[in-house]
């Protein structure tokens, strides 16, 4: 089993606030999408989890409300349907909750980007720095073909390190990463995203 590794601890290079796509709350100056309030209300902010000082955005209450969960998925489906997206790449673990539903609805395949030593086949790897530690993502060799249009899905972007690692994995395999999509963006980091020029679309900023 081969493994190719690359380290993005110096951040992805390029990027910055211009990579941020305004979410539906502000898009084109229109009124906020009426579904957003219930989505926002269903996200619980837990102080000091998993470490002191971290305000943890917990999406599990949203999953307990099927109509609100569906609205969140639908908002991404409405954005990406008809855009020639061949694959949705979901980031373990919480990108696995939203990504497959979006992929099925737009007729795309789903690519799991997993934490180390979970995928049984040949993988490529990227290490990255988190708000509260370091981690690594892996993807099966052959999961995507050169030139395929891919959207990366996760629940939340904080520093952008995880999305940056995902973009690098996909681009190393020749994919055309169109956009990253998250429910939540942490505003304290939004000027610092390093995502190699790939836009990040968020439904909302964290309330705290
Ligand atoms: O923008 P960043 O600073 O990289 O942080 C965002 C990432 O952190 C969280 O996952 P986490 O690493 O906690 O893993 P988990 O979903 O397995 O709990 C979240 O689901 C994102 O994947
Ligand atoms: N504040 C936060 N809440 C939930 N997930 C996170 N991942 C990184 N920072 C996070």
PDB file of C-alpha atoms and ligand atoms in Angstrom:
ATOM      1  CA  UNK A   1       0.000   0.000   0.000  1.00  0.00           C
ATOM      2  CA  UNK A   2       1.590   3.230  -1.092  1.00  0.00           C
ATOM      3  CA  UNK A   3       1.176   6.518   0.715  1.00  0.00           C
ATOM      4  CA  UNK A   4       2.231   9.901  -0.549  1.00  0.00           C
ATOM      5  CA  UNK A   5       2.350  12.598   2.093  1.00  0.00           C
ATOM      6  CA  UNK A   6       2.679  16.331   1.945  1.00  0.00           C
ATOM      7  CA  UNK A   7       2.585  18.825   4.803  1.00  0.00           C
ATOM      8  CA  UNK A   8       0.635  22.061   4.589  1.00  0.00           C
ATOM      9  CA  UNK A   9       1.606  23.401   8.001  1.00  0.00           C
ATOM     10  CA  UNK A  10       2.881  26.592   6.354  1.00  0.00           C
ATOM     11  CA  UNK A  11      -0.721  27.137   5.187  1.00  0.00           C
ATOM     12  CA  UNK A  12      -1.955  26.855   1.662  1.00  0.00           C
ATOM     13  CA  UNK A  13      -0.441  30.040   0.271  1.00  0.00           C
ATOM     14  CA  UNK A  14      -2.376  32.669  -1.633  1.00  0.00           C
ATOM     15  CA  UNK A  15      -5.968  33.202  -0.656  1.00  0.00           C
ATOM     16  CA  UNK A  16      -7.282  35.591   1.956  1.00  0.00           C
ATOM     17  CA  UNK A  17     -10.575  37.329   2.495  1.00  0.00           C
ATOM     18  CA  UNK A  18     -11.216  37.483  -1.251  1.00  0.00           C
ATOM     19  CA  UNK A  19     -11.709  33.723  -1.151  1.00  0.00           C
ATOM     20  CA  UNK A  20     -14.827  34.123   0.978  1.00  0.00           C
ATOM     21  CA  UNK A  21     -18.159  33.967  -0.838  1.00  0.00           C
ATOM     22  CA  UNK A  22     -20.881  35.857   0.962  1.00  0.00           C
ATOM     23  CA  UNK A  23     -23.500  33.429   2.178  1.00  0.00           C
ATOM     24  CA  UNK A  24     -27.205  33.621   1.439  1.00  0.00           C
ATOM     25  CA  UNK A  25     -27.784  36.024   4.336  1.00  0.00           C
ATOM     26  CA  UNK A  26     -26.228  38.832   2.306  1.00  0.00           C
ATOM     27  CA  UNK A  27     -26.138  37.580  -1.255  1.00  0.00           C
ATOM     28  CA  UNK A  28     -26.723  40.375  -3.800  1.00  0.00           C
ATOM     29  CA  UNK A  29     -28.107  42.571  -1.044  1.00  0.00           C
ATOM     30  CA  UNK A  30     -31.324  40.515  -0.968  1.00  0.00           C
ATOM     31  CA  UNK A  31     -33.214  39.736   2.218  1.00  0.00           C
ATOM     32  CA  UNK A  32     -31.920  36.779   4.192  1.00  0.00           C
ATOM     33  CA  UNK A  33     -33.182  33.363   3.139  1.00  0.00           C
ATOM     34  CA  UNK A  34     -36.069  32.616   5.564  1.00  0.00           C
ATOM     35  CA  UNK A  35     -34.670  29.124   6.253  1.00  0.00           C
ATOM     36  CA  UNK A  36     -31.508  30.496   7.822  1.00  0.00           C
ATOM     37  CA  UNK A  37     -32.940  31.579  11.166  1.00  0.00           C
ATOM     38  CA  UNK A  38     -34.109  28.079  12.078  1.00  0.00           C
ATOM     39  CA  UNK A  39     -30.791  26.607  10.902  1.00  0.00           C
ATOM     40  CA  UNK A  40     -28.884  29.095  13.040  1.00  0.00           C
ATOM     41  CA  UNK A  41     -31.160  28.474  16.047  1.00  0.00           C
ATOM     42  CA  UNK A  42     -30.519  24.716  15.751  1.00  0.00           C
ATOM     43  CA  UNK A  43     -26.735  25.093  16.149  1.00  0.00           C
ATOM     44  CA  UNK A  44     -25.635  24.990  19.777  1.00  0.00           C
ATOM     45  CA  UNK A  45     -22.525  26.867  20.888  1.00  0.00           C
ATOM     46  CA  UNK A  46     -20.727  25.014  23.722  1.00  0.00           C
ATOM     47  CA  UNK A  47     -18.069  27.062  25.538  1.00  0.00           C
ATOM     48  CA  UNK A  48     -14.697  25.466  26.373  1.00  0.00           C
ATOM     49  CA  UNK A  49     -15.142  22.279  24.306  1.00  0.00           C
ATOM     50  CA  UNK A  50     -13.016  20.317  23.589  1.00  0.00           C
ATOM     51  CA  UNK A  51     -10.455  22.668  25.182  1.00  0.00           C
ATOM     52  CA  UNK A  52     -10.615  25.841  27.312  1.00  0.00           C
ATOM     53  CA  UNK A  53     -11.248  28.897  25.150  1.00  0.00           C
ATOM     54  CA  UNK A  54     -12.869  27.062  22.226  1.00  0.00           C
ATOM     55  CA  UNK A  55     -16.476  28.032  21.480  1.00  0.00           C
ATOM     56  CA  UNK A  56     -17.620  24.754  19.930  1.00  0.00           C
ATOM     57  CA  UNK A  57     -20.365  24.926  17.278  1.00  0.00           C
ATOM     58  CA  UNK A  58     -22.391  21.740  17.710  1.00  0.00           C
ATOM     59  CA  UNK A  59     -24.550  20.801  14.708  1.00  0.00           C
ATOM     60  CA  UNK A  60     -26.135  17.728  16.367  1.00  0.00           C
ATOM     61  CA  UNK A  61     -29.302  19.591  17.539  1.00  0.00           C
ATOM     62  CA  UNK A  62     -29.955  20.456  13.869  1.00  0.00           C
ATOM     63  CA  UNK A  63     -29.825  16.753  12.990  1.00  0.00           C
ATOM     64  CA  UNK A  64     -32.666  16.114  15.445  1.00  0.00           C
ATOM     65  CA  UNK A  65     -34.950  18.423  13.457  1.00  0.00           C
ATOM     66  CA  UNK A  66     -35.518  16.782  10.061  1.00  0.00           C
ATOM     67  CA  UNK A  67     -37.157  19.777   8.396  1.00  0.00           C
ATOM     68  CA  UNK A  68     -34.298  22.060   9.428  1.00  0.00           C
ATOM     69  CA  UNK A  69     -31.665  19.454   8.472  1.00  0.00           C
ATOM     70  CA  UNK A  70     -33.382  19.148   5.068  1.00  0.00           C
ATOM     71  CA  UNK A  71     -33.442  22.920   4.602  1.00  0.00           C
ATOM     72  CA  UNK A  72     -29.674  23.081   5.195  1.00  0.00           C
ATOM     73  CA  UNK A  73     -29.016  20.323   2.648  1.00  0.00           C
ATOM     74  CA  UNK A  74     -31.455  21.897   0.175  1.00  0.00           C
ATOM     75  CA  UNK A  75     -29.670  25.237   0.311  1.00  0.00           C
ATOM     76  CA  UNK A  76     -26.460  23.597  -0.897  1.00  0.00           C
ATOM     77  CA  UNK A  77     -28.299  21.466  -3.458  1.00  0.00           C
ATOM     78  CA  UNK A  78     -29.922  24.583  -4.920  1.00  0.00           C
ATOM     79  CA  UNK A  79     -26.483  26.183  -5.261  1.00  0.00           C
ATOM     80  CA  UNK A  80     -24.662  23.250  -6.904  1.00  0.00           C
ATOM     81  CA  UNK A  81     -27.378  21.548  -9.000  1.00  0.00           C
ATOM     82  CA  UNK A  82     -26.803  22.000 -12.727  1.00  0.00           C
ATOM     83  CA  UNK A  83     -23.181  23.098 -12.319  1.00  0.00           C
ATOM     84  CA  UNK A  84     -21.621  19.961 -13.768  1.00  0.00           C
ATOM     85  CA  UNK A  85     -20.329  18.825 -10.371  1.00  0.00           C
ATOM     86  CA  UNK A  86     -18.992  15.265 -10.729  1.00  0.00           C
ATOM     87  CA  UNK A  87     -18.121  14.700  -7.075  1.00  0.00           C
ATOM     88  CA  UNK A  88     -18.825  15.953  -3.578  1.00  0.00           C
ATOM     89  CA  UNK A  89     -15.865  15.366  -1.269  1.00  0.00           C
ATOM     90  CA  UNK A  90     -16.866  15.189   2.404  1.00  0.00           C
ATOM     91  CA  UNK A  91     -14.454  15.688   5.279  1.00  0.00           C
ATOM     92  CA  UNK A  92     -14.524  13.225   8.198  1.00  0.00           C
ATOM     93  CA  UNK A  93     -16.450  13.338  10.386  1.00  0.00           C
ATOM     94  CA  UNK A  94     -19.054  16.042  10.047  1.00  0.00           C
ATOM     95  CA  UNK A  95     -18.702  16.461   6.294  1.00  0.00           C
ATOM     96  CA  UNK A  96     -19.976  12.875   6.092  1.00  0.00           C
ATOM     97  CA  UNK A  97     -23.303  14.035   7.552  1.00  0.00           C
ATOM     98  CA  UNK A  98     -24.068  16.629   4.864  1.00  0.00           C
ATOM     99  CA  UNK A  99     -21.959  15.583   1.871  1.00  0.00           C
ATOM    100  CA  UNK A 100     -23.691  12.333   0.802  1.00  0.00           C
ATOM    101  CA  UNK A 101     -27.164  13.903   0.895  1.00  0.00           C
ATOM    102  CA  UNK A 102     -25.952  16.770  -1.301  1.00  0.00           C
ATOM    103  CA  UNK A 103     -24.141  14.380  -3.657  1.00  0.00           C
ATOM    104  CA  UNK A 104     -27.194  12.166  -4.177  1.00  0.00           C
ATOM    105  CA  UNK A 105     -29.473  15.143  -4.782  1.00  0.00           C
ATOM    106  CA  UNK A 106     -27.229  16.619  -7.493  1.00  0.00           C
ATOM    107  CA  UNK A 107     -26.347  13.270  -9.083  1.00  0.00           C
ATOM    108  CA  UNK A 108     -22.675  13.368  -8.078  1.00  0.00           C
ATOM    109  CA  UNK A 109     -20.457  10.721  -6.530  1.00  0.00           C
ATOM    110  CA  UNK A 110     -19.315  11.054  -2.917  1.00  0.00           C
ATOM    111  CA  UNK A 111     -15.630  10.969  -1.998  1.00  0.00           C
ATOM    112  CA  UNK A 112     -14.807  10.420   1.695  1.00  0.00           C
ATOM    113  CA  UNK A 113     -11.732  12.317   2.881  1.00  0.00           C
ATOM    114  CA  UNK A 114     -10.763  10.375   5.977  1.00  0.00           C
ATOM    115  CA  UNK A 115      -8.556  10.658   9.032  1.00  0.00           C
ATOM    116  CA  UNK A 116      -5.360   8.514   8.905  1.00  0.00           C
ATOM    117  CA  UNK A 117      -5.390   4.731   8.615  1.00  0.00           C
ATOM    118  CA  UNK A 118      -9.126   4.387   7.947  1.00  0.00           C
ATOM    119  CA  UNK A 119      -9.031   3.813   4.190  1.00  0.00           C
ATOM    120  CA  UNK A 120      -7.921   0.311   3.141  1.00  0.00           C
ATOM    121  CA  UNK A 121      -6.591   1.083  -0.341  1.00  0.00           C
ATOM    122  CA  UNK A 122      -3.705   3.157  -1.649  1.00  0.00           C
ATOM    123  CA  UNK A 123      -4.009   6.735  -0.352  1.00  0.00           C
ATOM    124  CA  UNK A 124      -2.542  10.192  -0.667  1.00  0.00           C
ATOM    125  CA  UNK A 125      -2.237  12.244   2.549  1.00  0.00           C
ATOM    126  CA  UNK A 126      -2.057  15.849   3.732  1.00  0.00           C
ATOM    127  CA  UNK A 127      -1.287  16.970   7.269  1.00  0.00           C
ATOM    128  CA  UNK A 128      -2.678  20.245   8.616  1.00  0.00           C
ATOM    129  CA  UNK A 129      -3.005  22.442  11.704  1.00  0.00           C
ATOM    130  CA  UNK A 130      -6.324  22.774  13.568  1.00  0.00           C
ATOM    131  CA  UNK A 131      -7.695  25.365  16.004  1.00  0.00           C
ATOM    132  CA  UNK A 132      -6.985  22.722  18.679  1.00  0.00           C
ATOM    133  CA  UNK A 133      -4.235  20.444  17.381  1.00  0.00           C
ATOM    134  CA  UNK A 134      -2.919  18.870  14.192  1.00  0.00           C
ATOM    135  CA  UNK A 135      -4.447  16.225  11.982  1.00  0.00           C
ATOM    136  CA  UNK A 136      -4.177  14.531   8.600  1.00  0.00           C
ATOM    137  CA  UNK A 137      -6.605  13.737   5.781  1.00  0.00           C
ATOM    138  CA  UNK A 138      -6.363  10.859   3.327  1.00  0.00           C
ATOM    139  CA  UNK A 139      -8.089  10.045   0.032  1.00  0.00           C
ATOM    140  CA  UNK A 140      -8.098   6.861  -2.007  1.00  0.00           C
ATOM    141  CA  UNK A 141      -6.013   7.001  -5.160  1.00  0.00           C
ATOM    142  CA  UNK A 142      -8.482   6.822  -8.078  1.00  0.00           C
ATOM    143  CA  UNK A 143     -11.399   8.389  -6.173  1.00  0.00           C
ATOM    144  CA  UNK A 144     -11.406  11.287  -8.626  1.00  0.00           C
ATOM    145  CA  UNK A 145     -10.352  11.622 -12.261  1.00  0.00           C
ATOM    146  CA  UNK A 146      -8.302  14.522 -13.660  1.00  0.00           C
ATOM    147  CA  UNK A 147     -10.544  17.443 -14.625  1.00  0.00           C
ATOM    148  CA  UNK A 148     -13.552  16.393 -12.551  1.00  0.00           C
ATOM    149  CA  UNK A 149     -15.429  19.306 -10.985  1.00  0.00           C
ATOM    150  CA  UNK A 150     -15.563  18.789  -7.214  1.00  0.00           C
ATOM    151  CA  UNK A 151     -17.205  20.591  -4.281  1.00  0.00           C
ATOM    152  CA  UNK A 152     -15.728  20.040  -0.809  1.00  0.00           C
ATOM    153  CA  UNK A 153     -18.278  19.874   2.043  1.00  0.00           C
ATOM    154  CA  UNK A 154     -17.808  20.230   5.787  1.00  0.00           C
ATOM    155  CA  UNK A 155     -19.872  21.558   8.686  1.00  0.00           C
ATOM    156  CA  UNK A 156     -17.569  24.414   9.666  1.00  0.00           C
ATOM    157  CA  UNK A 157     -14.550  26.430   8.589  1.00  0.00           C
ATOM    158  CA  UNK A 158     -12.393  27.907  11.352  1.00  0.00           C
ATOM    159  CA  UNK A 159      -8.782  28.502  10.245  1.00  0.00           C
ATOM    160  CA  UNK A 160      -9.368  26.887   6.858  1.00  0.00           C
ATOM    161  CA  UNK A 161      -6.553  24.397   7.460  1.00  0.00           C
ATOM    162  CA  UNK A 162      -8.785  21.356   6.991  1.00  0.00           C
ATOM    163  CA  UNK A 163     -10.351  22.654   3.773  1.00  0.00           C
ATOM    164  CA  UNK A 164      -6.912  23.627   2.505  1.00  0.00           C
ATOM    165  CA  UNK A 165      -5.661  20.070   3.039  1.00  0.00           C
ATOM    166  CA  UNK A 166      -8.751  18.718   1.249  1.00  0.00           C
ATOM    167  CA  UNK A 167      -8.190  21.047  -1.720  1.00  0.00           C
ATOM    168  CA  UNK A 168      -4.557  19.983  -1.947  1.00  0.00           C
ATOM    169  CA  UNK A 169      -5.438  16.286  -1.930  1.00  0.00           C
ATOM    170  CA  UNK A 170      -8.002  16.753  -4.694  1.00  0.00           C
ATOM    171  CA  UNK A 171      -5.782  19.011  -6.799  1.00  0.00           C
ATOM    172  CA  UNK A 172      -2.875  16.568  -6.490  1.00  0.00           C
ATOM    173  CA  UNK A 173      -5.221  14.018  -8.089  1.00  0.00           C
ATOM    174  CA  UNK A 174      -6.003  16.493 -10.896  1.00  0.00           C
ATOM    175  CA  UNK A 175      -9.523  17.484  -9.781  1.00  0.00           C
ATOM    176  CA  UNK A 176     -10.971  20.930 -10.486  1.00  0.00           C
ATOM    177  CA  UNK A 177     -12.092  22.117  -7.037  1.00  0.00           C
ATOM    178  CA  UNK A 178     -14.938  24.533  -7.743  1.00  0.00           C
ATOM    179  CA  UNK A 179     -15.822  25.625  -4.206  1.00  0.00           C
ATOM    180  CA  UNK A 180     -15.824  24.622  -0.546  1.00  0.00           C
ATOM    181  CA  UNK A 181     -19.199  24.627   1.222  1.00  0.00           C
ATOM    182  CA  UNK A 182     -19.800  24.828   4.986  1.00  0.00           C
ATOM    183  CA  UNK A 183     -22.795  25.598   7.158  1.00  0.00           C
ATOM    184  CA  UNK A 184     -20.785  27.762   9.533  1.00  0.00           C
ATOM    185  CA  UNK A 185     -17.817  30.117   9.238  1.00  0.00           C
ATOM    186  CA  UNK A 186     -15.980  31.365  12.327  1.00  0.00           C
ATOM    187  CA  UNK A 187     -15.706  35.131  11.731  1.00  0.00           C
ATOM    188  CA  UNK A 188     -12.522  35.529  13.778  1.00  0.00           C
ATOM    189  CA  UNK A 189     -10.596  33.640  11.103  1.00  0.00           C
ATOM    190  CA  UNK A 190     -12.170  34.893   7.915  1.00  0.00           C
ATOM    191  CA  UNK A 191      -9.351  37.271   7.016  1.00  0.00           C
ATOM    192  CA  UNK A 192      -6.856  34.453   7.329  1.00  0.00           C
ATOM    193  CA  UNK A 193      -8.228  31.693   5.154  1.00  0.00           C
ATOM    194  CA  UNK A 194      -5.475  30.178   3.017  1.00  0.00           C
ATOM    195  CA  UNK A 195      -7.324  28.207   0.440  1.00  0.00           C
ATOM    196  CA  UNK A 196      -5.280  28.572  -2.745  1.00  0.00           C
ATOM    197  CA  UNK A 197      -7.824  30.878  -4.333  1.00  0.00           C
ATOM    198  CA  UNK A 198     -10.730  28.421  -3.966  1.00  0.00           C
ATOM    199  CA  UNK A 199     -13.895  30.174  -2.712  1.00  0.00           C
ATOM    200  CA  UNK A 200     -15.542  29.174   0.557  1.00  0.00           C
ATOM    201  CA  UNK A 201     -19.339  29.380   0.618  1.00  0.00           C
ATOM    202  CA  UNK A 202     -20.889  29.504   4.089  1.00  0.00           C
ATOM    203  CA  UNK A 203     -24.547  29.605   5.059  1.00  0.00           C
ATOM    204  CA  UNK A 204     -23.837  31.694   8.157  1.00  0.00           C
ATOM    205  CA  UNK A 205     -21.234  33.027  10.538  1.00  0.00           C
ATOM    206  CA  UNK A 206     -21.035  31.587  14.033  1.00  0.00           C
ATOM    207  CA  UNK A 207     -23.166  33.554  16.498  1.00  0.00           C
ATOM    208  CA  UNK A 208     -20.358  33.683  19.126  1.00  0.00           C
TER     209      UNK A 208
HETATM  210  O1  LIG B   1     -10.974  25.293   9.597  1.00  0.00           O
HETATM  211  P1  LIG B   1     -10.230  24.414  10.570  1.00  0.00           P
HETATM  212  O2  LIG B   1      -9.477  25.203  11.592  1.00  0.00           O
HETATM  213  O3  LIG B   1      -9.339  23.446   9.880  1.00  0.00           O
HETATM  214  O4  LIG B   1     -11.310  23.591  11.419  1.00  0.00           O
HETATM  215  C1  LIG B   1     -12.468  23.014  10.859  1.00  0.00           C
HETATM  216  C2  LIG B   1     -12.540  21.532  11.084  1.00  0.00           C
HETATM  217  O5  LIG B   1     -12.598  21.223  12.482  1.00  0.00           O
HETATM  218  C3  LIG B   1     -13.708  20.343  12.732  1.00  0.00           C
HETATM  219  O6  LIG B   1     -13.376  19.017  12.607  1.00  0.00           O
HETATM  220  P2  LIG B   1     -12.406  18.279  13.637  1.00  0.00           P
HETATM  221  O7  LIG B   1     -10.992  18.402  13.141  1.00  0.00           O
HETATM  222  O8  LIG B   1     -12.700  18.755  15.009  1.00  0.00           O
HETATM  223  O9  LIG B   1     -12.758  16.742  13.436  1.00  0.00           O
HETATM  224  P3  LIG B   1     -14.088  15.886  13.722  1.00  0.00           P
HETATM  225  O10 LIG B   1     -15.143  16.345  12.733  1.00  0.00           O
HETATM  226  O11 LIG B   1     -13.604  14.506  13.410  1.00  0.00           O
HETATM  227  O12 LIG B   1     -14.492  16.084  15.138  1.00  0.00           O
HETATM  228  C4  LIG B   1     -14.699  20.722  11.658  1.00  0.00           C
HETATM  229  O13 LIG B   1     -15.672  19.707  11.443  1.00  0.00           O
HETATM  230  C5  LIG B   1     -13.810  20.960  10.467  1.00  0.00           C
HETATM  231  O14 LIG B   1     -13.508  19.742   9.781  1.00  0.00           O
HETATM  232  N1  LIG B   2     -15.185  26.279  17.212  1.00  0.00           N
HETATM  233  C1  LIG B   2     -15.382  25.121  16.572  1.00  0.00           C
HETATM  234  N2  LIG B   2     -16.559  24.473  16.684  1.00  0.00           N
HETATM  235  C2  LIG B   2     -16.768  23.299  16.035  1.00  0.00           C
HETATM  236  N3  LIG B   2     -15.847  22.709  15.268  1.00  0.00           N
HETATM  237  C3  LIG B   2     -14.655  23.331  15.139  1.00  0.00           C
HETATM  238  N4  LIG B   2     -13.553  23.020  14.435  1.00  0.00           N
HETATM  239  C4  LIG B   2     -12.633  23.978  14.654  1.00  0.00           C
HETATM  240  N5  LIG B   2     -13.098  24.936  15.462  1.00  0.00           N
HETATM  241  C5  LIG B   2     -14.366  24.551  15.785  1.00  0.00           C
END
